[in-house]
mmCIF file of C-alpha atoms in Angstrom:
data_model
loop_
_atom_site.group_PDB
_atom_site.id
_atom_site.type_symbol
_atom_site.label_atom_id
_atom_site.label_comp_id
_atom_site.label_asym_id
_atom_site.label_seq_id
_atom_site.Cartn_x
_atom_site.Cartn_y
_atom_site.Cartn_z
ATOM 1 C CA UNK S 1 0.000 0.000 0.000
ATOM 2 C CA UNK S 2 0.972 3.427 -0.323
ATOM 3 C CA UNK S 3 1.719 5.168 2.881
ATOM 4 C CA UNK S 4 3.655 8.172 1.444
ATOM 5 C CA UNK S 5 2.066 11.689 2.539
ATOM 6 C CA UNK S 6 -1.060 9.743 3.899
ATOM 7 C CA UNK S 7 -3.930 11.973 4.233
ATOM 8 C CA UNK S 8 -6.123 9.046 5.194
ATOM 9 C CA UNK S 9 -5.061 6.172 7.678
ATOM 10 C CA UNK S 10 -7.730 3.729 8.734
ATOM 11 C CA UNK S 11 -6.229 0.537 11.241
ATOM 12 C CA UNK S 12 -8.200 -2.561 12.013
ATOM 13 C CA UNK S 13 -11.570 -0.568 11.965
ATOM 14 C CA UNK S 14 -14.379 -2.731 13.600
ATOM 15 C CA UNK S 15 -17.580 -1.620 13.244
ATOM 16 C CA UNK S 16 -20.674 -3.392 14.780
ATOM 17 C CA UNK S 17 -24.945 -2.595 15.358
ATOM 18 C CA UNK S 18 -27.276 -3.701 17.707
ATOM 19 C CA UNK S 19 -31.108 -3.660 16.523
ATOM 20 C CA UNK S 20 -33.827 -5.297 18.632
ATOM 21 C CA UNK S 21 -30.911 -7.321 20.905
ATOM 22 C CA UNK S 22 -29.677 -8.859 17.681
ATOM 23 C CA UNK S 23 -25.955 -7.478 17.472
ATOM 24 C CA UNK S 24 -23.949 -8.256 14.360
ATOM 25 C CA UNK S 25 -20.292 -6.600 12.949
ATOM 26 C CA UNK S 26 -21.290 -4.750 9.259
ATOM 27 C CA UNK S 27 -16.908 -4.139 8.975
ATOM 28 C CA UNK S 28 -14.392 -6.281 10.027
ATOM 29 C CA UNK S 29 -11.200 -5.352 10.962
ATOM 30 C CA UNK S 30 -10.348 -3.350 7.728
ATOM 31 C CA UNK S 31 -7.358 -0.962 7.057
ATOM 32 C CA UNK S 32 -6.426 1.269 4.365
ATOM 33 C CA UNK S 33 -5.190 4.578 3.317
ATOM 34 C CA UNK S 34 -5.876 7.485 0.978
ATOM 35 C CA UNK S 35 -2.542 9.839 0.086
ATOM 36 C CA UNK S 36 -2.646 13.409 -0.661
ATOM 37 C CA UNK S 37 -4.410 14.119 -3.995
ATOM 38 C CA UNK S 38 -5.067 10.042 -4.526
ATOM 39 C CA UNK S 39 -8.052 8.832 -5.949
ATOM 40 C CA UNK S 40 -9.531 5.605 -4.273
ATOM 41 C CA UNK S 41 -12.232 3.406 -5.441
ATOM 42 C CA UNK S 42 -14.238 1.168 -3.055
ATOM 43 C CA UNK S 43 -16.516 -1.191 -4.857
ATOM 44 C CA UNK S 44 -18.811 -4.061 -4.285
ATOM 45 C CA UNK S 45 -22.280 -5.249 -4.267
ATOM 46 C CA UNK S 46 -24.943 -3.633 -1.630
ATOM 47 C CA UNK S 47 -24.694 -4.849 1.462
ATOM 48 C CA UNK S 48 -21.519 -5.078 1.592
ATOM 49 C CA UNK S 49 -20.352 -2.360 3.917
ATOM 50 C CA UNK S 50 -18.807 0.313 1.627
ATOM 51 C CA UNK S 51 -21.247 3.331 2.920
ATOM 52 C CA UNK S 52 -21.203 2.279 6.846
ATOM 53 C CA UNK S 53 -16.965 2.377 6.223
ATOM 54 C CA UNK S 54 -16.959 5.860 4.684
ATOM 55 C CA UNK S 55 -19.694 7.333 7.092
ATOM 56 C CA UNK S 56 -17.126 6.273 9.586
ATOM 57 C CA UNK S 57 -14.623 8.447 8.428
ATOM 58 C CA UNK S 58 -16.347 11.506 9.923
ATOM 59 C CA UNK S 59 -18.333 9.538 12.609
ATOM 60 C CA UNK S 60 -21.732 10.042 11.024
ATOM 61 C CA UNK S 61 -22.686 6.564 11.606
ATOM 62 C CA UNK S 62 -26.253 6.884 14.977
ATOM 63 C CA UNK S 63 -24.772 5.480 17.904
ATOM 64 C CA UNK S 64 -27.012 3.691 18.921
ATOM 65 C CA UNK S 65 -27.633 1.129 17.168
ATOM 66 C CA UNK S 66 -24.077 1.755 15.568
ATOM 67 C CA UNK S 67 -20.870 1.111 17.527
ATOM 68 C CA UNK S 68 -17.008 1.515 16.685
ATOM 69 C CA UNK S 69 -15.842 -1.789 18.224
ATOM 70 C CA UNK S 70 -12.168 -1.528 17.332
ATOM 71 C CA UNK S 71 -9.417 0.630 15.576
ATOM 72 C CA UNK S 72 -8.593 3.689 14.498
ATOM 73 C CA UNK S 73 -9.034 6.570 11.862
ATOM 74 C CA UNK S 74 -6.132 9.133 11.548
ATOM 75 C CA UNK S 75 -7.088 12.028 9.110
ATOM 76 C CA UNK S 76 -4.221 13.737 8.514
ATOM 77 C CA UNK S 77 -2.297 12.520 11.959
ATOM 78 C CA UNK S 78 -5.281 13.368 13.700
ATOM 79 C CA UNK S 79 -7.564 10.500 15.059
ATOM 80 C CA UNK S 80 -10.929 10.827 14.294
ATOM 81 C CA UNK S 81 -12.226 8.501 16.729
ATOM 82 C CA UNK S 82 -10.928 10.047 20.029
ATOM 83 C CA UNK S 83 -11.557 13.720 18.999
ATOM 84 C CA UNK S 84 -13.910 16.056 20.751
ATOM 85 C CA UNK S 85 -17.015 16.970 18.864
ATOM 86 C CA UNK S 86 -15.836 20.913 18.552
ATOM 87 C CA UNK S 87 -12.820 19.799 16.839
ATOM 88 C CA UNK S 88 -14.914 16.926 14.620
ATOM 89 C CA UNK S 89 -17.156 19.474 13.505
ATOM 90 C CA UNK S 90 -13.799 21.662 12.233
ATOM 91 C CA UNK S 91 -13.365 19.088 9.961
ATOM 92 C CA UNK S 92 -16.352 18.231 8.717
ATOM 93 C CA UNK S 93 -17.634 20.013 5.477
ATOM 94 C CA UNK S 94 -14.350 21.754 5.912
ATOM 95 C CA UNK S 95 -11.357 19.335 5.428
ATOM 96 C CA UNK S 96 -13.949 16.549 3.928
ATOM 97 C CA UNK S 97 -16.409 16.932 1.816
ATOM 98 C CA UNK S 98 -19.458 14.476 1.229
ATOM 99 C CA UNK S 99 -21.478 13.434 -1.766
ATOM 100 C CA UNK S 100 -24.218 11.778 -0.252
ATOM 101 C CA UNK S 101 -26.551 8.945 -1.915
ATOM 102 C CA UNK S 102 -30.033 9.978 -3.368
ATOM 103 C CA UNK S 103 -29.555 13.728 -3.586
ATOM 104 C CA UNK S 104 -33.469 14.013 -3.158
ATOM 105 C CA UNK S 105 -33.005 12.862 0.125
ATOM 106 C CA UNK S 106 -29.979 14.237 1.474
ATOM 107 C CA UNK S 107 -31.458 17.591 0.558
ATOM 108 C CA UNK S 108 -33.558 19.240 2.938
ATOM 109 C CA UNK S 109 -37.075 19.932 1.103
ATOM 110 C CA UNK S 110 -38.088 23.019 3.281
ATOM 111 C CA UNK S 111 -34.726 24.814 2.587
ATOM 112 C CA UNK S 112 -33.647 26.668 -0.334
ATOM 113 C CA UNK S 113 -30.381 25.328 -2.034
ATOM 114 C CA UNK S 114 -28.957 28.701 -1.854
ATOM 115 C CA UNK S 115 -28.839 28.180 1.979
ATOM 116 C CA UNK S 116 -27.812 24.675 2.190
ATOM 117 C CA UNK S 117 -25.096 25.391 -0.564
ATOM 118 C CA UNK S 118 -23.670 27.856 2.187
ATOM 119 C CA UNK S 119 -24.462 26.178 4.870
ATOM 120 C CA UNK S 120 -20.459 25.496 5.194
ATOM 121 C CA UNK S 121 -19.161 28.823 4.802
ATOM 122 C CA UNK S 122 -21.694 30.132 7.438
ATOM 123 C CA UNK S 123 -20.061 27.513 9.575
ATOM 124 C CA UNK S 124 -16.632 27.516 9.006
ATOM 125 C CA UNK S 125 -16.171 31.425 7.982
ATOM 126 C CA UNK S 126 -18.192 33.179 10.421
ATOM 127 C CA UNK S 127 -16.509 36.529 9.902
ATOM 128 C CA UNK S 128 -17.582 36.362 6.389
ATOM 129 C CA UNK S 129 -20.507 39.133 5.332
ATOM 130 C CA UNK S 130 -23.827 37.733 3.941
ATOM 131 C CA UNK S 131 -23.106 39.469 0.450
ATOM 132 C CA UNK S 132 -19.488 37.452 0.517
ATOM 133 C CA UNK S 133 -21.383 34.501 1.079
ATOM 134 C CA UNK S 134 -23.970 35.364 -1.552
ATOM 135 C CA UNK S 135 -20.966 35.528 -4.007
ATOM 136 C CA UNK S 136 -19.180 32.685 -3.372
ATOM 137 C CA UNK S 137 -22.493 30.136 -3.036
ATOM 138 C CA UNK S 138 -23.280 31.796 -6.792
ATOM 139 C CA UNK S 139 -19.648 31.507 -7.937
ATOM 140 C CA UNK S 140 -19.674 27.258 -6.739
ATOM 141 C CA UNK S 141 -23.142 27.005 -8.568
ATOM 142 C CA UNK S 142 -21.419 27.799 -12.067
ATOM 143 C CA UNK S 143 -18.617 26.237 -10.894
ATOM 144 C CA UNK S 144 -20.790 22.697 -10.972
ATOM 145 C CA UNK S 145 -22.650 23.791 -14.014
ATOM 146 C CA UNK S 146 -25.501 24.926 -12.888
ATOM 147 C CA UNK S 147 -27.353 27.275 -15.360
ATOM 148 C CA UNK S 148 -28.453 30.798 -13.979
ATOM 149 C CA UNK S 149 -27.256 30.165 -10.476
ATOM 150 C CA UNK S 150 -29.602 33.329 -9.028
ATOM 151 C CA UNK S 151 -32.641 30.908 -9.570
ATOM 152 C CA UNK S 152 -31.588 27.913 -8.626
ATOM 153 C CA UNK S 153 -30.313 29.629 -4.900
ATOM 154 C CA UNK S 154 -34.157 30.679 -3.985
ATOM 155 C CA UNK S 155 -35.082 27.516 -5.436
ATOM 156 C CA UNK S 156 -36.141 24.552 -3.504
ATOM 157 C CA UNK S 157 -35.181 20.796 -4.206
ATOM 158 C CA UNK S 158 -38.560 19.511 -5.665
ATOM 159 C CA UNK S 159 -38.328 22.710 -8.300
ATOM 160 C CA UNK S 160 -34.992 20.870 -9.636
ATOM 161 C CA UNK S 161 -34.178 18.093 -11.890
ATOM 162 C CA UNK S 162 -32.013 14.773 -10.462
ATOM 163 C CA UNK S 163 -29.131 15.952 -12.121
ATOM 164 C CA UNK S 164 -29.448 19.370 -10.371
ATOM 165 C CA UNK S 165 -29.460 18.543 -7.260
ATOM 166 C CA UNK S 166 -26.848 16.150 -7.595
ATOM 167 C CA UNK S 167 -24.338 19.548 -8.524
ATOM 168 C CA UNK S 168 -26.346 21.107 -5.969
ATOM 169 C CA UNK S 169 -24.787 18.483 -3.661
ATOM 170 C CA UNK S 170 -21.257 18.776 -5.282
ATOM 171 C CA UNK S 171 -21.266 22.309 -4.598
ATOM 172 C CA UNK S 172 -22.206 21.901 -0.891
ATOM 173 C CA UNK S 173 -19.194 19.376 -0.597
ATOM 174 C CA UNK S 174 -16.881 21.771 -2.471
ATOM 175 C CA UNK S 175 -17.792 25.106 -0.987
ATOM 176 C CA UNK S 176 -14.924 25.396 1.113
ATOM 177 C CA UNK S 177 -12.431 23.313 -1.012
ATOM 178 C CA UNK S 178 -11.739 20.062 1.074
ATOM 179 C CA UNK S 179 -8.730 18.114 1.132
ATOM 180 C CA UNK S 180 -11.055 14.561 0.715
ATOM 181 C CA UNK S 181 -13.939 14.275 -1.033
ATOM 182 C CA UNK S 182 -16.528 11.165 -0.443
ATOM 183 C CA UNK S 183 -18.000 10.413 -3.220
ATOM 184 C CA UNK S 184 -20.852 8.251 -2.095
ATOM 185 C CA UNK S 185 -22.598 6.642 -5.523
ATOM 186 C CA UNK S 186 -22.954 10.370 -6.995
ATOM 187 C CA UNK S 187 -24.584 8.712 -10.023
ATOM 188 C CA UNK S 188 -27.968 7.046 -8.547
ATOM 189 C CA UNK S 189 -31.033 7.402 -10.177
ATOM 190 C CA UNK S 190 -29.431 9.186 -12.891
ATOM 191 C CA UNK S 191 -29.678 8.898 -16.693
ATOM 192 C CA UNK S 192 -26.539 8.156 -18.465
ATOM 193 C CA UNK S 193 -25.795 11.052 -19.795
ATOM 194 C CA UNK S 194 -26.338 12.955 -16.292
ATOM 195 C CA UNK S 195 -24.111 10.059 -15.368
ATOM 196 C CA UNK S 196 -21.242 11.076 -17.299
ATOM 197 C CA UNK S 197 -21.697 14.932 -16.587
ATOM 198 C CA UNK S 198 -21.188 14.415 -12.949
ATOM 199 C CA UNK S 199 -18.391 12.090 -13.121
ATOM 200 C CA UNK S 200 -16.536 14.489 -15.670
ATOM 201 C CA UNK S 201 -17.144 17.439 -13.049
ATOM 202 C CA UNK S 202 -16.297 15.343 -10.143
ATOM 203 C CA UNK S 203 -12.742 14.689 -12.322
ATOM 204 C CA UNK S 204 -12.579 18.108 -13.297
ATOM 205 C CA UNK S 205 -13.062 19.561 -9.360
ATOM 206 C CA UNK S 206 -10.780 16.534 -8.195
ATOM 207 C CA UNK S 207 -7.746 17.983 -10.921
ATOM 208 C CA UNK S 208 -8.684 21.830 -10.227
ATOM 209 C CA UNK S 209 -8.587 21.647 -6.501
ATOM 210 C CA UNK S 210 -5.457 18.938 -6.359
ATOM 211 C CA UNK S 211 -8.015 16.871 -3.296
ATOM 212 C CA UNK S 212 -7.993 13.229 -2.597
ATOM 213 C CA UNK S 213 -11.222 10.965 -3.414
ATOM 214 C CA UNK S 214 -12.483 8.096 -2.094
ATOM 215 C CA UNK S 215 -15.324 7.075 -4.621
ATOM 216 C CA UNK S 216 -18.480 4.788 -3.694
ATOM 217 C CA UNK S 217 -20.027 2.774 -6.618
ATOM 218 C CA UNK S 218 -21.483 -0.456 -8.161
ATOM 219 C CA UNK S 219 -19.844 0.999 -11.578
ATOM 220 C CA UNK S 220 -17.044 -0.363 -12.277
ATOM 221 C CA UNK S 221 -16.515 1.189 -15.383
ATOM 222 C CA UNK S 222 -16.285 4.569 -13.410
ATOM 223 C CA UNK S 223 -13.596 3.109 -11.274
ATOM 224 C CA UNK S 224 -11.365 2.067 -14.154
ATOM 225 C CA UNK S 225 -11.768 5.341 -15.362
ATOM 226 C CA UNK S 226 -11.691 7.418 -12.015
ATOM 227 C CA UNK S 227 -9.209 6.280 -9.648
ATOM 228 C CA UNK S 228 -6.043 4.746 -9.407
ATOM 229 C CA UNK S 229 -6.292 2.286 -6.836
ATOM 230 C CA UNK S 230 -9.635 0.059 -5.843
ATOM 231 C CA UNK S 231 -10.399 -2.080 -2.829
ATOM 232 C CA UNK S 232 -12.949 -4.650 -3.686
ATOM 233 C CA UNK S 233 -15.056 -4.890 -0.446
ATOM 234 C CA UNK S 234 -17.561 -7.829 0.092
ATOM 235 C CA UNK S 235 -19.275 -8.854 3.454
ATOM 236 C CA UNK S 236 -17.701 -6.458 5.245
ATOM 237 C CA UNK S 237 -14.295 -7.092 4.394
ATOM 238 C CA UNK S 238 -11.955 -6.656 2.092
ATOM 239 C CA UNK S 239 -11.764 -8.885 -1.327
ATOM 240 C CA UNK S 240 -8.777 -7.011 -3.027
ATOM 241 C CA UNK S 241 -6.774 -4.046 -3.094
ATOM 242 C CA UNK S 242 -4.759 -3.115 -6.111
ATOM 243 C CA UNK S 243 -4.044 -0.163 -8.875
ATOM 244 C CA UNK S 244 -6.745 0.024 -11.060
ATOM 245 C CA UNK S 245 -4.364 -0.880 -13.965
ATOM 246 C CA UNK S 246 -3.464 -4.139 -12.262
ATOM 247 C CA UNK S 247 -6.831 -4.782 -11.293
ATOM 248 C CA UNK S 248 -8.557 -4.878 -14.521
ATOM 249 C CA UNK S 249 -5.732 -6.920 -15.984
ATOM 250 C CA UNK S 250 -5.470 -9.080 -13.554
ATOM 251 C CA UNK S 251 -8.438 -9.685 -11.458
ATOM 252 C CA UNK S 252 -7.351 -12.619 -8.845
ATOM 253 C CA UNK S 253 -10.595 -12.906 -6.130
ATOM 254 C CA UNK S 254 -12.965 -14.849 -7.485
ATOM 255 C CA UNK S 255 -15.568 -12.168 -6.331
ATOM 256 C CA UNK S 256 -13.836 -9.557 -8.575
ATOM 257 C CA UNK S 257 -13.823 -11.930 -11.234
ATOM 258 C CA UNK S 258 -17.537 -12.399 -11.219
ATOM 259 C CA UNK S 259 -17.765 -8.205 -10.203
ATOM 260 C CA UNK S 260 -15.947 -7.942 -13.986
ATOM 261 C CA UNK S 261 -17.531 -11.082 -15.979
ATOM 262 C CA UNK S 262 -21.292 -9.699 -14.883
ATOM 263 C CA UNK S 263 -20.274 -6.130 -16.963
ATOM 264 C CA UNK S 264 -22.555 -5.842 -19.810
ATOM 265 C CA UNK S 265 -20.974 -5.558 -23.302
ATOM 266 C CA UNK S 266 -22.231 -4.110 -26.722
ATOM 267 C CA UNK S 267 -21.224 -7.306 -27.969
ATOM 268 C CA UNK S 268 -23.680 -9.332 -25.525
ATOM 269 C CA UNK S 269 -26.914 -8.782 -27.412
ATOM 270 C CA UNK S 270 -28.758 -11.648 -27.388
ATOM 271 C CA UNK S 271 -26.946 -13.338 -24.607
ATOM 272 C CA UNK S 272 -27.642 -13.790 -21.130
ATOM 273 C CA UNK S 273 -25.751 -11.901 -18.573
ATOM 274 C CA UNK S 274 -23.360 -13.383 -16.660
ATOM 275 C CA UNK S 275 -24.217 -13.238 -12.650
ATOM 276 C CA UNK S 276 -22.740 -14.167 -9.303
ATOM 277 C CA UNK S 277 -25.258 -17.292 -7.871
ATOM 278 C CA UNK S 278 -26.356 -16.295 -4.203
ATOM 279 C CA UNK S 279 -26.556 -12.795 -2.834
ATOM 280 C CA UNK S 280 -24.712 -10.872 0.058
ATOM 281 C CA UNK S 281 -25.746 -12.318 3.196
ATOM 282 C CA UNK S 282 -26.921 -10.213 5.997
ATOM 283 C CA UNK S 283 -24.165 -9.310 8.812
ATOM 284 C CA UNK S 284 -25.443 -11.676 11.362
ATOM 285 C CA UNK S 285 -25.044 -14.512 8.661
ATOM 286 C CA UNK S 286 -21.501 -14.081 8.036
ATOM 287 C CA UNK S 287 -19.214 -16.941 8.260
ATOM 288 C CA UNK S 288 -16.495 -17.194 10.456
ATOM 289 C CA UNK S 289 -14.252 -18.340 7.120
ATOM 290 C CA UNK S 290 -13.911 -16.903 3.831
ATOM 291 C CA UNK S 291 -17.489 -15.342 4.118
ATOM 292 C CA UNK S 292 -17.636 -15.917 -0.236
ATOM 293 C CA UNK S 293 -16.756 -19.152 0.229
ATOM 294 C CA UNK S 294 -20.637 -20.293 -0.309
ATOM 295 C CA UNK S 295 -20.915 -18.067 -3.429
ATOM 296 C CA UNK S 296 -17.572 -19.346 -5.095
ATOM 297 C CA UNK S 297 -17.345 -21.558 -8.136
ATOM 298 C CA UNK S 298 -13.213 -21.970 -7.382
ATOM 299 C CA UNK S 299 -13.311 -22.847 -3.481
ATOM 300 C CA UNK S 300 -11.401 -25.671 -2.485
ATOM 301 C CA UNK S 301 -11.123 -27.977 0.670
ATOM 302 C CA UNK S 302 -8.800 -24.820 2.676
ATOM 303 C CA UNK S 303 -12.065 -22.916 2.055
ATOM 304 C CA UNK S 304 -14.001 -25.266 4.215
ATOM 305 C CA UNK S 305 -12.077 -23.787 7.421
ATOM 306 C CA UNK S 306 -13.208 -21.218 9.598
ATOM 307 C CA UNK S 307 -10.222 -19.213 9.506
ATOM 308 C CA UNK S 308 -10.282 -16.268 7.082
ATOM 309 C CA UNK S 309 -7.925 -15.545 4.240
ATOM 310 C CA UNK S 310 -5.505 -12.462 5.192
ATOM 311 C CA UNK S 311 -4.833 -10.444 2.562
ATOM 312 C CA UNK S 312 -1.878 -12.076 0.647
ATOM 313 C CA UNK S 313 0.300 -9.684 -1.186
ATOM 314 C CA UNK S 314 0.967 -11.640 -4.727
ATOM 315 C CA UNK S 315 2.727 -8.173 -6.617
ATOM 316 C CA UNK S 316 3.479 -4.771 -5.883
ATOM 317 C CA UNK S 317 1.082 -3.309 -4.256
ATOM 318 C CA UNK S 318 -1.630 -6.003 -5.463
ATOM 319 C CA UNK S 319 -3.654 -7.786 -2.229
ATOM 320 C CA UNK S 320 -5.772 -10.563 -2.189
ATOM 321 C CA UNK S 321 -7.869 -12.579 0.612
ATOM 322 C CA UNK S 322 -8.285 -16.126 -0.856
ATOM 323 C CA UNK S 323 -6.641 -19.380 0.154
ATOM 324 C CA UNK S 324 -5.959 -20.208 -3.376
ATOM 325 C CA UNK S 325 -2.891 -17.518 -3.536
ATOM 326 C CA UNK S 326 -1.326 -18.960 -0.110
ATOM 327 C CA UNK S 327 1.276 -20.682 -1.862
ATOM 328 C CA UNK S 328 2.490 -17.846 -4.438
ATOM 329 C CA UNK S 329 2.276 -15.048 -1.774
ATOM 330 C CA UNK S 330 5.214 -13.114 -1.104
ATOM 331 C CA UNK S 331 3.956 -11.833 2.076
ATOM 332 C CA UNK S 332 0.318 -10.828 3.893
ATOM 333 C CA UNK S 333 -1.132 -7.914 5.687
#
């Protein structure tokens, strides 16, 4: 892994819920980091954990029902965990930036966008003057592409399209130029097109501002074309962790095999889709073993053990959790 000017440094996080006295661990003892200006994809089917780790980050996750069991997250030498909600809430919209899921929803219907666009600013610049404010909110709404910017301030959520409020919610994350951005599926419920007009500004803001990203999605076409290192994620732990290069020409989990094989092609017309058999189980179900073991078409008798995989490092830089590497690995994490 890269660990050169870390900006993001997450050790043996552990993070486990408790609904109705049933009480389950969604992550497992993961670690990874983000460098300065780095863009990370984390991919993987619903279910698998990939919001609940990057919620984590800036301790959104309720508590209750949630609960960090385990770990540590440093942002930028700082942990995140142990810090005192004054200092948390320095950081937050500040030094990261969030994208959240279903922009319809993560907007606040009764509020204009002009005020939740500067909600930030209004926090973290309180000697600013309501006409600076004004400015800047109207400078980040062209910024994102947003056509006559005076209207869509006084405007509220419902009076915009999907694709709207989605920059709406870019320019809320970028107001005040964070050093991480959280990309969490920025694309839902989109139209292609839309699809491709965020992801270009996303790349365009990422570029302009020189941030780091840590980007959320089923897609992994956007990953291949996004980032330059993934972690594969699946039942709460992690899969595989490589450079995006040597992940798409090389897949070696059998989960990221099946992630890549069930990628719709032009040439597929006609054919049936390839799919993974079984689903993600829920967090109480997880095995004690290789939790994919039951969805696997390649498991063998080492499977059968309830000991999980580490993460075996088989190149530079290139991770994977399956007892079918243990003999080529050069090392493990």
């Amino acid at each position: 892994m890269n660990v050169n000017h870390e900006l993001v440094n997450v050790k043996n996080l552990t993070i486990g819920f408790t609904v109705e006295e049933l009480h389950f661990e969604a992550v497992d003892s993961i670690s990874f980091s983000i460098s300065e200006s780095e863009s990370v994809g984390l991919v993987g089917e619903s279910g698998c954990g990939k919001t609940i780790t990057s919620m984590a980050l800036i301790r959104l996750l309720p508590s209750p029902p949630a609960l960090i069991k385990g770990g540590n997250i440093f942002f930028h030498g700082k942990n995140i965990l142990t810090m005192l909600p004054e200092d948390l809430k320095k950081i937050r919209g500040r030094e990261i930036g969030v994208i959240f899921q279903e922009p319809m929803t993560s907007l606040n219907p009764v509020k204009k966008i002009g005020i939740q666009v500067s909600e930030p600013l209004r926090i973290h610049f309180p000697g600013l003057r309501k006409k600076e404010i004004y400015e800047k909110t109207i400078l980040m709404l062209k910024e994102v592409g947003l056509s006559y910017p005076e209207r869509v301030y006084s405007a509220y959520p419902h009076m915009l399209s999907g694709g709207m409020r989605q920059r709406a919610g870019i320019a809320t994350a970028m107001i005040c130029k964070p050093r991480l951005l959280i990309a969490d599926e920025p694309t839902t419920a989109l139209d292609v097109t839309i699809q491709a007009q965020i992801m270009d500004l996303i790349k365009n803001l990422k570029q302009e501002h020189n941030m780091s990203l840590l980007l959320i999605t089923h897609n992994l076409g956007l990953v291949a074309e996004m980032c330059k290192r993934v972690i594969v994620m699946y039942a709460g732990r992690f899969a595989e962790i490589a450079s995006s290069k040597s992940l798409f020409h090389s897949p070696l989990h059998p989960y990221t095999e099946g992630l890549m094989t069930s990628i719709p092609l032009l040439t597929d017309e006609g054919c049936l889709l390839t799919s993974i058999p079984g689903s993600v189980p829920h967090p109480a179900d997880y095995l004690k073993g290789c939790r994919f073991m039951p969805r696997c078409i390649r498991k063998i008798k080492r499977c059968m053990r309830k000991i999980p995989p580490p993460l075996f490092l088989i190149d530079t830089d290139h991770y994977v959790s399956c007892w079918l590497y243990e003999k080529q690995a050069k090392g493990s994490l």
